[in-house]
Tab-separated table of C-alpha atoms in Angstrom:
chain	number	residue	atom	x	y	z
A	1	GLY	CA	12.408	-1.642	14.153
A	2	GLN	CA	11.167	-2.708	10.786
A	3	ASN	CA	12.988	-2.319	7.533
A	4	ILE	CA	12.198	-3.355	4.054
A	5	ASP	CA	14.878	-2.923	1.174
A	6	GLN	CA	14.352	-2.940	-2.483
A	7	PRO	CA	16.312	-1.608	-5.430
A	8	THR	CA	15.155	1.897	-6.265
A	9	GLU	CA	14.993	1.357	-10.092
A	10	MET	CA	15.559	-1.321	-12.742
A	11	THR	CA	15.587	-1.383	-16.474
A	12	ALA	CA	14.924	-4.445	-18.597
A	13	THR	CA	14.165	-5.342	-22.192
A	14	GLU	CA	10.837	-6.295	-23.647
A	15	GLY	CA	10.545	-10.252	-23.728
A	16	ALA	CA	13.175	-10.707	-21.107
A	17	ILE	CA	13.032	-11.937	-17.484
A	18	VAL	CA	13.649	-9.622	-14.488
A	19	GLN	CA	14.013	-10.449	-10.925
A	20	ILE	CA	13.312	-7.813	-8.263
A	21	ASN	CA	14.623	-8.438	-4.693
A	22	CYS	CA	13.341	-7.630	-1.412
A	23	THR	CA	14.937	-8.153	1.894
A	24	TYR	CA	13.183	-7.462	5.322
A	25	GLN	CA	13.834	-7.174	8.969
A	26	THR	CA	10.726	-7.205	11.011
A	27	SER	CA	9.842	-8.057	14.727
A	28	GLY	CA	7.494	-10.905	13.484
A	29	PHE	CA	6.425	-12.351	10.308
A	30	ASN	CA	2.985	-13.197	9.018
A	31	GLY	CA	3.068	-12.942	5.282
A	32	LEU	CA	4.697	-10.969	2.300
A	33	PHE	CA	2.767	-9.235	-0.342
A	34	TRP	CA	3.825	-7.784	-3.817
A	35	TYR	CA	1.798	-4.996	-5.155
A	36	GLN	CA	2.039	-3.253	-8.653
A	37	GLN	CA	1.629	0.469	-8.971
A	38	HIS	CA	1.383	2.137	-12.271
A	39	ALA	CA	2.317	5.924	-12.338
A	40	GLY	CA	-0.674	7.887	-11.061
A	41	GLU	CA	-2.506	4.789	-10.096
A	42	ALA	CA	-3.319	2.859	-6.863
A	43	PRO	CA	-1.367	-0.123	-5.909
A	44	THR	CA	-2.978	-3.516	-6.931
A	45	PHE	CA	-2.261	-6.936	-5.440
A	46	LEU	CA	0.101	-9.276	-7.356
A	47	SER	CA	1.070	-12.093	-5.072
A	48	TYR	CA	1.295	-13.363	-1.520
A	49	ASN	CA	3.729	-15.705	0.259
A	50	VAL	CA	3.446	-17.081	3.819
A	51	LEU	CA	5.444	-20.307	3.449
A	52	ASP	CA	8.927	-20.692	1.996
A	53	GLY	CA	8.912	-21.538	-1.740
A	54	LEU	CA	7.904	-20.287	-5.085
A	55	GLU	CA	4.188	-19.106	-6.021
A	56	GLU	CA	3.584	-18.964	-9.655
A	57	LYS	CA	0.805	-16.940	-11.308
A	58	GLY	CA	1.066	-16.781	-14.955
A	59	ARG	CA	4.035	-14.580	-16.080
A	60	PHE	CA	4.518	-13.720	-12.502
A	61	SER	CA	6.155	-15.683	-9.700
A	62	SER	CA	7.128	-14.769	-6.153
A	63	PHE	CA	9.624	-16.591	-3.921
A	64	LEU	CA	10.148	-16.417	-0.251
A	65	SER	CA	12.738	-17.628	2.294
A	66	ARG	CA	11.647	-16.764	5.821
A	67	SER	CA	15.016	-17.801	7.336
A	68	LYS	CA	16.852	-15.298	5.098
A	69	GLY	CA	14.233	-12.421	5.332
A	70	TYR	CA	14.192	-12.503	1.567
A	71	SER	CA	11.714	-12.505	-1.271
A	72	TYR	CA	11.802	-11.927	-5.013
A	73	LEU	CA	9.333	-11.183	-7.707
A	74	LEU	CA	10.077	-12.854	-11.115
A	75	LEU	CA	8.473	-11.344	-14.176
A	76	LYS	CA	8.765	-13.338	-17.294
A	77	GLU	CA	8.229	-12.497	-21.048
A	78	LEU	CA	8.206	-8.804	-20.143
A	79	GLN	CA	5.812	-6.498	-21.812
A	80	MET	CA	5.731	-2.683	-22.070
A	81	LYS	CA	2.837	-2.589	-19.855
A	82	ASP	CA	4.875	-4.127	-17.066
A	83	SER	CA	6.596	-0.846	-16.548
A	84	ALA	CA	5.514	0.103	-13.046
A	85	SER	CA	6.596	0.331	-9.446
A	86	TYR	CA	6.706	-2.886	-7.570
A	87	LEU	CA	6.085	-2.721	-3.883
A	88	CYS	CA	7.141	-5.340	-1.388
A	89	ALA	CA	5.019	-5.471	1.831
A	90	VAL	CA	5.377	-7.433	5.017
A	91	ARG	CA	2.743	-8.146	7.684
A	92	SER	CA	5.060	-8.103	10.820
A	93	GLN	CA	2.701	-9.374	13.454
A	94	ASN	CA	1.987	-13.058	14.076
A	95	SER	CA	-1.766	-12.978	13.861
A	96	GLY	CA	-4.646	-11.250	12.491
A	97	ASN	CA	-5.362	-8.634	9.748
A	98	THR	CA	-2.693	-6.331	10.964
A	99	PRO	CA	-0.985	-3.424	9.016
A	100	LEU	CA	1.428	-4.041	6.145
A	101	VAL	CA	4.749	-2.323	6.127
A	102	PHE	CA	5.721	-1.228	2.661
A	103	GLY	CA	9.001	-0.943	1.011
A	104	LYS	CA	9.633	2.259	-1.121
A	105	GLY	CA	9.168	0.242	-4.180
A	106	THR	CA	11.224	-0.693	-7.373
A	107	ARG	CA	10.519	1.361	-10.453
A	108	LEU	CA	10.843	-0.903	-13.377
A	109	SER	CA	11.179	0.506	-16.912
A	110	VAL	CA	10.706	-1.997	-19.719
A	111	ILE	CA	12.449	-0.820	-23.019
A	112	ALA	CA	12.019	-2.127	-26.579
B	1	ASP	CA	-18.774	-3.724	-6.745
B	2	ALA	CA	-17.312	-0.336	-7.521
B	3	GLY	CA	-14.183	-0.787	-5.439
B	4	VAL	CA	-12.999	1.582	-2.956
B	5	ILE	CA	-14.074	5.081	-3.633
B	6	GLN	CA	-12.155	8.294	-2.815
B	7	SER	CA	-12.868	11.990	-3.090
B	8	PRO	CA	-11.704	14.373	-4.217
B	9	ARG	CA	-9.232	13.099	-6.641
B	10	HIS	CA	-7.272	16.264	-6.631
B	11	GLU	CA	-7.150	18.986	-3.988
B	12	VAL	CA	-5.195	22.225	-4.128
B	13	THR	CA	-5.307	24.346	-1.098
B	14	GLU	CA	-3.466	27.211	0.749
B	15	MET	CA	-1.436	26.693	3.768
B	16	GLY	CA	-3.568	27.043	6.972
B	17	GLN	CA	-6.605	25.848	5.247
B	18	GLU	CA	-8.620	22.749	6.517
B	19	VAL	CA	-8.692	19.703	4.162
B	20	THR	CA	-11.075	16.908	4.386
B	21	LEU	CA	-10.508	13.599	2.484
B	22	ARG	CA	-13.217	11.053	2.028
B	23	CYS	CA	-13.390	7.267	1.450
B	24	LYS	CA	-16.055	4.681	0.913
B	25	PRO	CA	-14.672	1.120	1.462
B	26	ILE	CA	-15.828	-1.955	-0.373
B	27	SER	CA	-19.126	-3.254	1.137
B	28	GLY	CA	-18.558	-6.113	3.548
B	29	HIS	CA	-14.905	-5.167	4.386
B	30	ASP	CA	-14.412	-4.628	8.004
B	31	TYR	CA	-10.904	-3.069	7.785
B	32	LEU	CA	-10.100	0.349	6.505
B	33	PHE	CA	-6.583	1.780	6.241
B	34	TRP	CA	-5.333	5.419	5.434
B	35	TYR	CA	-1.991	5.644	3.745
B	36	ARG	CA	0.189	8.577	2.685
B	37	GLN	CA	2.546	8.222	-0.254
B	38	THR	CA	5.510	10.545	-1.209
B	39	MET	CA	8.719	9.923	-3.112
B	40	MET	CA	10.932	10.452	-0.221
B	41	ARG	CA	9.026	8.195	2.277
B	42	GLY	CA	7.036	5.743	0.154
B	43	LEU	CA	3.837	4.418	1.279
B	44	GLU	CA	3.102	5.071	5.027
B	45	LEU	CA	0.229	3.802	7.108
B	46	LEU	CA	-1.354	6.665	8.930
B	47	ILE	CA	-4.230	4.786	10.754
B	48	TYR	CA	-6.602	1.959	10.404
B	49	PHE	CA	-10.094	0.909	11.619
B	50	ASN	CA	-11.719	-2.396	12.359
B	51	ASN	CA	-15.518	-2.210	12.492
B	52	ASN	CA	-15.452	1.447	12.489
B	53	VAL	CA	-13.234	1.614	15.624
B	54	PRO	CA	-9.687	3.106	15.316
B	55	ILE	CA	-7.103	0.337	16.248
B	56	ASP	CA	-3.743	1.999	15.600
B	57	ASP	CA	-3.155	5.714	14.865
B	58	SER	CA	0.516	5.724	15.774
B	59	GLY	CA	1.246	6.682	12.117
B	60	MET	CA	-0.693	9.942	12.216
B	61	PRO	CA	2.018	12.573	11.911
B	62	GLU	CA	0.699	15.121	14.501
B	63	ASP	CA	-2.384	16.568	16.187
B	64	ARG	CA	-3.158	18.320	12.811
B	65	PHE	CA	-4.252	14.962	11.403
B	66	SER	CA	-7.563	13.352	12.504
B	67	ALA	CA	-9.629	10.451	11.129
B	68	LYS	CA	-13.153	9.257	11.674
B	69	MET	CA	-15.317	6.328	10.631
B	70	PRO	CA	-18.820	7.121	11.571
B	71	ASN	CA	-20.329	4.046	9.871
B	72	ALA	CA	-19.137	1.053	7.945
B	73	SER	CA	-19.434	2.933	4.688
B	74	PHE	CA	-17.697	6.086	5.159
B	75	SER	CA	-14.438	7.495	6.521
B	76	THR	CA	-12.853	10.912	6.757
B	77	LEU	CA	-9.229	12.193	7.083
B	78	LYS	CA	-8.864	15.707	8.168
B	79	ILE	CA	-5.855	17.971	8.132
B	80	GLN	CA	-6.363	21.276	9.997
B	81	PRO	CA	-4.356	23.435	9.559
B	82	SER	CA	-2.770	22.199	6.372
B	83	GLU	CA	1.016	22.775	5.630
B	84	PRO	CA	3.026	22.511	2.448
B	85	ARG	CA	4.775	19.474	3.861
B	86	ASP	CA	1.462	17.633	3.771
B	87	SER	CA	1.574	17.543	0.024
B	88	ALA	CA	1.315	13.848	-1.031
B	89	VAL	CA	-1.053	11.450	-2.498
B	90	TYR	CA	-3.473	9.847	0.221
B	91	PHE	CA	-4.824	6.444	-0.269
B	92	CYS	CA	-7.579	4.585	1.419
B	93	ALA	CA	-7.655	0.831	1.418
B	94	SER	CA	-10.139	-1.889	2.677
B	95	SER	CA	-10.013	-5.599	3.473
B	96	GLU	CA	-12.183	-8.360	4.563
B	97	ARG	CA	-12.508	-9.939	8.060
B	98	ILE	CA	-9.903	-12.254	9.306
B	99	GLY	CA	-10.159	-15.839	8.095
B	100	THR	CA	-12.561	-15.195	5.232
B	101	GLN	CA	-9.903	-14.989	2.637
B	102	GLN	CA	-6.342	-15.773	2.192
B	103	PRO	CA	-4.609	-13.675	1.443
B	104	ASP	CA	-6.465	-10.924	3.186
B	105	THR	CA	-5.657	-8.610	0.460
B	106	GLN	CA	-5.924	-4.815	0.756
B	107	TYR	CA	-7.819	-3.074	-2.051
B	108	PHE	CA	-6.714	0.519	-2.676
B	109	GLY	CA	-8.802	3.421	-3.783
B	110	PRO	CA	-7.570	5.694	-6.607
B	111	GLY	CA	-6.071	8.120	-4.075
B	112	THR	CA	-6.286	11.949	-3.435
B	113	ARG	CA	-3.587	14.072	-4.675
B	114	LEU	CA	-3.023	16.915	-2.261
B	115	THR	CA	-1.086	20.082	-2.951
B	116	VAL	CA	-0.775	22.615	-0.306
B	117	LEU	CA	0.695	25.846	-1.325
């Protein structure tokens, strides 16, 4: 089977740093995505990792360890607008544009 | 580009009625995905198409659900008859061909919020 685990909710303070973890167990692996979804809106792409290591994009970074089946999304200098759900998604097959399996998402609340 | 377009944005219907959701993918995208999102189950893939051909419909919950893609710019998801447990947000997403972009990001439409009474 395939399983993706993320914390359900997190709260952090404006200006702080928060790390959202994702662990996965899939039959294969060909990339991990992070999406942001504001309440009532569609998911939007944030980051992509296919090799081990850290990918940095402005205030957001994403890390992958394939051997551990583990990723995290790091948000720095938190802003109120970062309050949203963050979805971890894994492409479990080894080739092609095959479907993503999504975690249930982590709802992040940024407080003043 | 206008992005992925879905209609209607909201649909309220009574149990037993037929519901049709519509999607227009981004021009040039060869893959189209239909998802359902609920609080309990998160975002679930229902079916996806490649070049208008259904590739995997194993996520379609039952025979009451059907999807078509008659051409590259239009797809429908139909529920007949609808039931209260079908209430959810239904998203359509599209992505480019393999190898033309890394990552092959999926772009989501705004979703249709379906309520079945």
